């Protein structure tokens, strides 16, 4: 039963992750080092992708079942307006939870398949694969940082409180208000706490070992103006190019 404010907070995650300082690529590692680093990253992906997949799948199924069940109960409660209101709120909450999962999928999800599908038949291809693997691990670590931040926890608590207050004040549904706030705390914050955290430690360890990890290519330097002197008849011509 994750909340709308959390959905908005998750939408801000890419901006937060992008703010993470990334070094500028300078010296290109040797092909031997690239191969070595790829093996390290493959081990990390093999270790961290299954927990991320289990977490994502478990909560997606849970919230999907809750949304469908609540929708059916709301539709069948024609003679009970109170139950209809309660189940409608539950349907909205669970649907928002599904949306946040689908729009903020863990970067580690599918990482193994992505890397397996990339070429390794040249030095350049292996380097590109290395940078992709490093970026996946970096983004997964940033996602963990976001889940542990005050913004995610506060967003979840804020909407849970707002939904409960609406049920209590607007519809006088005292028991439903208590159920909503307790359910929001258990499911919302439980989902945050159960998010696999291993990638963050692996990324920090990897970056200490390889400071240029997930580096960005620097801007291509602009060519300066050139002056070309060419003979023209009895004199010379000047051509200035920018």
Short mmCIF file of C-alpha atoms in Angstrom, two decimals:
data_model
loop_
_atom_site.label_atom_id
_atom_site.label_comp_id
_atom_site.label_asym_id
_atom_site.label_seq_id
_atom_site.Cartn_x
_atom_site.Cartn_y
_atom_site.Cartn_z
CA UNK A 1 0.00 0.00 0.00
CA UNK A 2 2.74 2.45 -0.95
CA UNK A 3 1.60 6.00 -1.36
CA UNK A 4 1.33 8.72 -3.98
CA UNK A 5 3.92 10.95 -2.36
CA UNK A 6 6.35 8.06 -2.53
CA UNK A 7 5.54 7.72 -6.22
CA UNK A 8 6.47 11.36 -6.72
CA UNK A 9 9.61 10.87 -4.69
CA UNK A 10 10.62 7.92 -6.83
CA UNK A 11 10.20 10.07 -9.90
CA UNK A 12 12.90 12.33 -8.47
CA UNK A 13 15.32 9.44 -7.97
CA UNK A 14 16.97 9.71 -11.41
CA UNK A 15 17.75 13.39 -10.74
CA UNK A 16 19.28 12.52 -7.39
CA UNK A 17 21.24 9.67 -8.91
CA UNK A 18 22.47 11.93 -11.72
CA UNK A 19 23.82 14.34 -9.15
CA UNK A 20 26.24 11.64 -8.01
CA UNK A 21 29.73 12.84 -8.91
CA UNK A 22 31.23 10.78 -11.70
CA UNK A 23 34.86 11.08 -12.70
CA UNK A 24 35.86 12.08 -16.21
CA UNK A 25 37.42 9.25 -18.21
CA UNK A 26 41.11 9.93 -18.62
CA UNK A 27 43.49 7.01 -19.02
CA UNK A 28 41.91 4.01 -20.74
CA UNK A 29 42.55 0.77 -18.81
CA UNK A 30 44.45 -1.98 -20.55
CA UNK A 31 42.49 -4.83 -22.10
CA UNK A 32 43.85 -7.18 -19.41
CA UNK A 33 42.49 -4.89 -16.70
CA UNK A 34 39.16 -4.57 -18.51
CA UNK A 35 38.82 -8.35 -18.57
CA UNK A 36 39.70 -8.57 -14.89
CA UNK A 37 37.19 -5.89 -13.92
CA UNK A 38 34.47 -7.52 -16.01
CA UNK A 39 34.93 -10.76 -14.10
CA UNK A 40 34.57 -8.91 -10.81
CA UNK A 41 31.40 -7.20 -12.00
CA UNK A 42 29.93 -10.45 -13.31
CA UNK A 43 30.31 -11.91 -9.82
CA UNK A 44 28.59 -8.87 -8.33
CA UNK A 45 25.69 -9.16 -10.76
CA UNK A 46 25.31 -12.89 -10.11
CA UNK A 47 25.16 -12.13 -6.38
CA UNK A 48 22.82 -9.14 -6.45
CA UNK A 49 20.39 -9.69 -9.32
CA UNK A 50 18.44 -12.61 -7.76
CA UNK A 51 17.64 -10.75 -4.48
CA UNK A 52 16.57 -7.66 -6.44
CA UNK A 53 14.35 -9.81 -8.65
CA UNK A 54 12.76 -11.58 -5.66
CA UNK A 55 12.06 -8.29 -3.91
CA UNK A 56 10.54 -6.72 -7.00
CA UNK A 57 8.45 -9.75 -7.96
CA UNK A 58 7.17 -10.37 -4.43
CA UNK A 59 5.91 -6.84 -3.90
CA UNK A 60 4.56 -6.54 -7.43
CA UNK A 61 2.46 -9.67 -6.94
CA UNK A 62 1.41 -8.60 -3.44
CA UNK A 63 0.24 -5.15 -4.49
CA UNK A 64 -1.30 -6.45 -7.70
CA UNK A 65 -3.38 -9.02 -5.81
CA UNK A 66 -4.42 -6.40 -3.26
CA UNK A 67 -5.47 -3.96 -5.98
CA UNK A 68 -7.50 -6.57 -7.84
CA UNK A 69 -9.15 -7.92 -4.68
CA UNK A 70 -10.04 -4.46 -3.41
CA UNK A 71 -11.47 -3.47 -6.78
CA UNK A 72 -13.70 -6.56 -6.87
CA UNK A 73 -14.87 -5.98 -3.30
CA UNK A 74 -15.62 -2.32 -4.04
CA UNK A 75 -17.62 -3.29 -7.12
CA UNK A 76 -19.63 -5.88 -5.22
CA UNK A 77 -20.41 -3.63 -2.22
CA UNK A 78 -23.36 -1.85 -3.79
CA UNK A 79 -25.44 -2.06 -0.62
CA UNK A 80 -22.64 -1.08 1.74
CA UNK A 81 -21.39 2.44 1.02
CA UNK A 82 -18.81 2.36 3.82
CA UNK A 83 -17.17 -0.79 2.53
CA UNK A 84 -17.23 0.60 -0.98
CA UNK A 85 -15.35 3.70 0.15
CA UNK A 86 -12.78 1.64 2.07
CA UNK A 87 -12.12 -0.73 -0.80
CA UNK A 88 -11.89 2.12 -3.31
CA UNK A 89 -9.19 3.78 -1.22
CA UNK A 90 -7.37 0.44 -0.94
CA UNK A 91 -7.61 -0.06 -4.70
CA UNK A 92 -6.10 3.36 -5.39
CA UNK A 93 -3.31 2.82 -2.87
CA UNK A 94 -2.35 -0.61 -4.16
CA UNK A 95 -2.51 0.56 -7.78
CA UNK A 96 -0.14 3.41 -6.98
CA UNK A 97 2.19 0.91 -5.36
CA UNK A 98 2.22 -1.15 -8.55
CA UNK A 99 2.93 1.97 -10.59
CA UNK A 100 5.90 2.95 -8.40
CA UNK A 101 7.36 -0.53 -8.82
CA UNK A 102 6.95 -0.50 -12.59
CA UNK A 103 8.39 3.00 -12.98
CA UNK A 104 11.28 2.50 -10.55
CA UNK A 105 12.48 -1.01 -11.37
CA UNK A 106 15.79 -1.86 -9.67
CA UNK A 107 18.64 -1.22 -12.14
CA UNK A 108 20.02 -4.65 -11.26
CA UNK A 109 16.93 -6.29 -12.75
CA UNK A 110 17.92 -7.85 -16.06
CA UNK A 111 21.55 -6.81 -15.67
CA UNK A 112 22.82 -10.31 -16.39
CA UNK A 113 20.89 -10.58 -19.65
CA UNK A 114 21.92 -7.07 -20.70
CA UNK A 115 25.61 -7.81 -20.21
CA UNK A 116 25.38 -11.27 -21.80
CA UNK A 117 23.90 -9.66 -24.91
CA UNK A 118 26.79 -7.24 -25.34
CA UNK A 119 29.72 -8.04 -27.59
CA UNK A 120 33.18 -8.93 -26.29
CA UNK A 121 34.98 -9.53 -29.57
CA UNK A 122 37.25 -6.48 -29.47
CA UNK A 123 39.05 -4.25 -27.00
CA UNK A 124 36.57 -1.44 -27.64
CA UNK A 125 33.56 -3.74 -27.20
CA UNK A 126 34.91 -5.08 -23.92
CA UNK A 127 35.54 -1.54 -22.65
CA UNK A 128 32.00 -0.51 -23.58
CA UNK A 129 30.66 -3.56 -21.75
CA UNK A 130 32.75 -2.68 -18.71
CA UNK A 131 31.38 0.86 -18.60
CA UNK A 132 27.81 -0.45 -18.89
CA UNK A 133 28.35 -2.96 -16.08
CA UNK A 134 29.88 -0.28 -13.87
CA UNK A 135 26.99 2.08 -14.57
CA UNK A 136 24.43 -0.58 -13.66
CA UNK A 137 26.15 -1.16 -10.32
CA UNK A 138 26.41 2.59 -9.73
CA UNK A 139 22.72 3.17 -10.42
CA UNK A 140 21.72 0.25 -8.20
CA UNK A 141 23.79 1.71 -5.36
CA UNK A 142 22.15 5.12 -5.91
CA UNK A 143 18.72 3.49 -5.82
CA UNK A 144 19.56 1.92 -2.47
CA UNK A 145 20.71 5.30 -1.17
CA UNK A 146 17.41 6.82 -2.24
CA UNK A 147 15.35 4.10 -0.57
CA UNK A 148 17.28 4.74 2.66
CA UNK A 149 16.83 8.50 2.43
CA UNK A 150 14.43 10.64 4.43
CA UNK A 151 12.54 11.52 1.25
CA UNK A 152 11.29 7.98 0.61
CA UNK A 153 10.31 7.38 4.24
CA UNK A 154 8.68 10.79 4.61
CA UNK A 155 6.77 10.47 1.36
CA UNK A 156 5.36 7.12 2.40
CA UNK A 157 4.35 8.39 5.85
CA UNK A 158 2.86 11.61 4.46
CA UNK A 159 0.46 9.94 2.05
CA UNK A 160 -0.47 7.25 4.55
CA UNK A 161 -1.41 9.98 7.02
CA UNK A 162 -3.29 11.96 4.35
CA UNK A 163 -5.29 8.93 3.22
CA UNK A 164 -6.19 8.01 6.79
CA UNK A 165 -7.19 11.59 7.59
CA UNK A 166 -9.41 11.72 4.51
CA UNK A 167 -11.20 8.53 5.52
CA UNK A 168 -11.69 9.84 9.05
CA UNK A 169 -12.66 13.46 8.34
CA UNK A 170 -14.44 13.23 5.00
CA UNK A 171 -16.17 9.86 5.43
CA UNK A 172 -16.14 9.27 9.20
CA UNK A 173 -14.52 5.86 8.69
CA UNK A 174 -12.62 5.48 11.96
CA UNK A 175 -11.73 1.78 11.71
CA UNK A 176 -10.74 2.13 8.05
CA UNK A 177 -8.53 5.10 8.91
CA UNK A 178 -6.67 3.07 11.54
CA UNK A 179 -6.35 0.13 9.16
CA UNK A 180 -4.99 2.37 6.41
CA UNK A 181 -2.34 4.01 8.54
CA UNK A 182 -1.20 0.73 10.10
CA UNK A 183 -1.20 -1.03 6.75
CA UNK A 184 0.73 1.83 5.19
CA UNK A 185 3.39 1.68 7.88
CA UNK A 186 3.78 -2.09 7.64
CA UNK A 187 3.69 -2.41 3.85
CA UNK A 188 5.15 0.93 2.84
CA UNK A 189 8.09 1.06 5.20
CA UNK A 190 8.48 -2.70 5.11
CA UNK A 191 8.99 -2.47 1.37
CA UNK A 192 11.73 0.12 1.93
CA UNK A 193 13.44 -1.87 4.67
CA UNK A 194 13.40 -5.13 2.70
CA UNK A 195 15.00 -3.59 -0.41
CA UNK A 196 18.29 -5.50 -1.02
CA UNK A 197 21.22 -3.32 0.02
CA UNK A 198 24.23 -5.40 -1.01
CA UNK A 199 24.98 -3.49 -4.22
CA UNK A 200 25.81 -0.31 -2.33
CA UNK A 201 28.64 -1.92 -0.39
CA UNK A 202 29.93 -3.66 -3.52
CA UNK A 203 29.92 -0.40 -5.47
CA UNK A 204 31.84 1.44 -2.74
CA UNK A 205 34.40 -1.35 -2.56
CA UNK A 206 34.75 -1.45 -6.33
CA UNK A 207 35.13 2.32 -6.65
CA UNK A 208 37.83 2.40 -3.97
CA UNK A 209 39.72 -0.16 -6.02
CA UNK A 210 39.04 1.50 -9.39
CA UNK A 211 38.56 5.28 -8.95
CA UNK A 212 37.63 5.75 -12.62
CA UNK A 213 34.64 3.39 -12.34
CA UNK A 214 31.59 4.46 -14.40
CA UNK A 215 33.48 7.50 -15.60
CA UNK A 216 32.00 9.87 -18.16
CA UNK A 217 33.65 10.80 -21.40
CA UNK A 218 34.79 14.40 -21.25
CA UNK A 219 33.49 16.96 -23.75
CA UNK A 220 35.16 16.83 -27.13
CA UNK A 221 37.49 19.82 -27.33
CA UNK A 222 36.50 22.33 -29.97
CA UNK A 223 38.97 22.92 -32.76
CA UNK A 224 40.52 26.38 -32.61
CA UNK A 225 40.55 28.82 -35.53
CA UNK A 226 43.09 28.14 -38.27
CA UNK A 227 44.67 30.58 -40.67
CA UNK A 228 45.63 29.32 -44.11
CA UNK A 229 47.92 31.33 -46.43
CA UNK A 230 47.60 30.59 -50.17
CA UNK A 231 49.17 32.29 -53.17
CA UNK A 232 46.75 34.33 -55.28
CA UNK A 233 48.22 35.76 -58.47
CA UNK A 234 51.03 38.12 -57.50
CA UNK A 235 49.97 38.20 -53.89
CA UNK A 236 48.69 35.93 -51.13
CA UNK A 237 45.24 35.02 -49.83
CA UNK A 238 44.28 34.48 -46.23
CA UNK A 239 41.60 31.94 -45.25
CA UNK A 240 40.40 31.90 -41.64
CA UNK A 241 38.48 28.79 -40.51
CA UNK A 242 36.71 28.29 -37.20
#
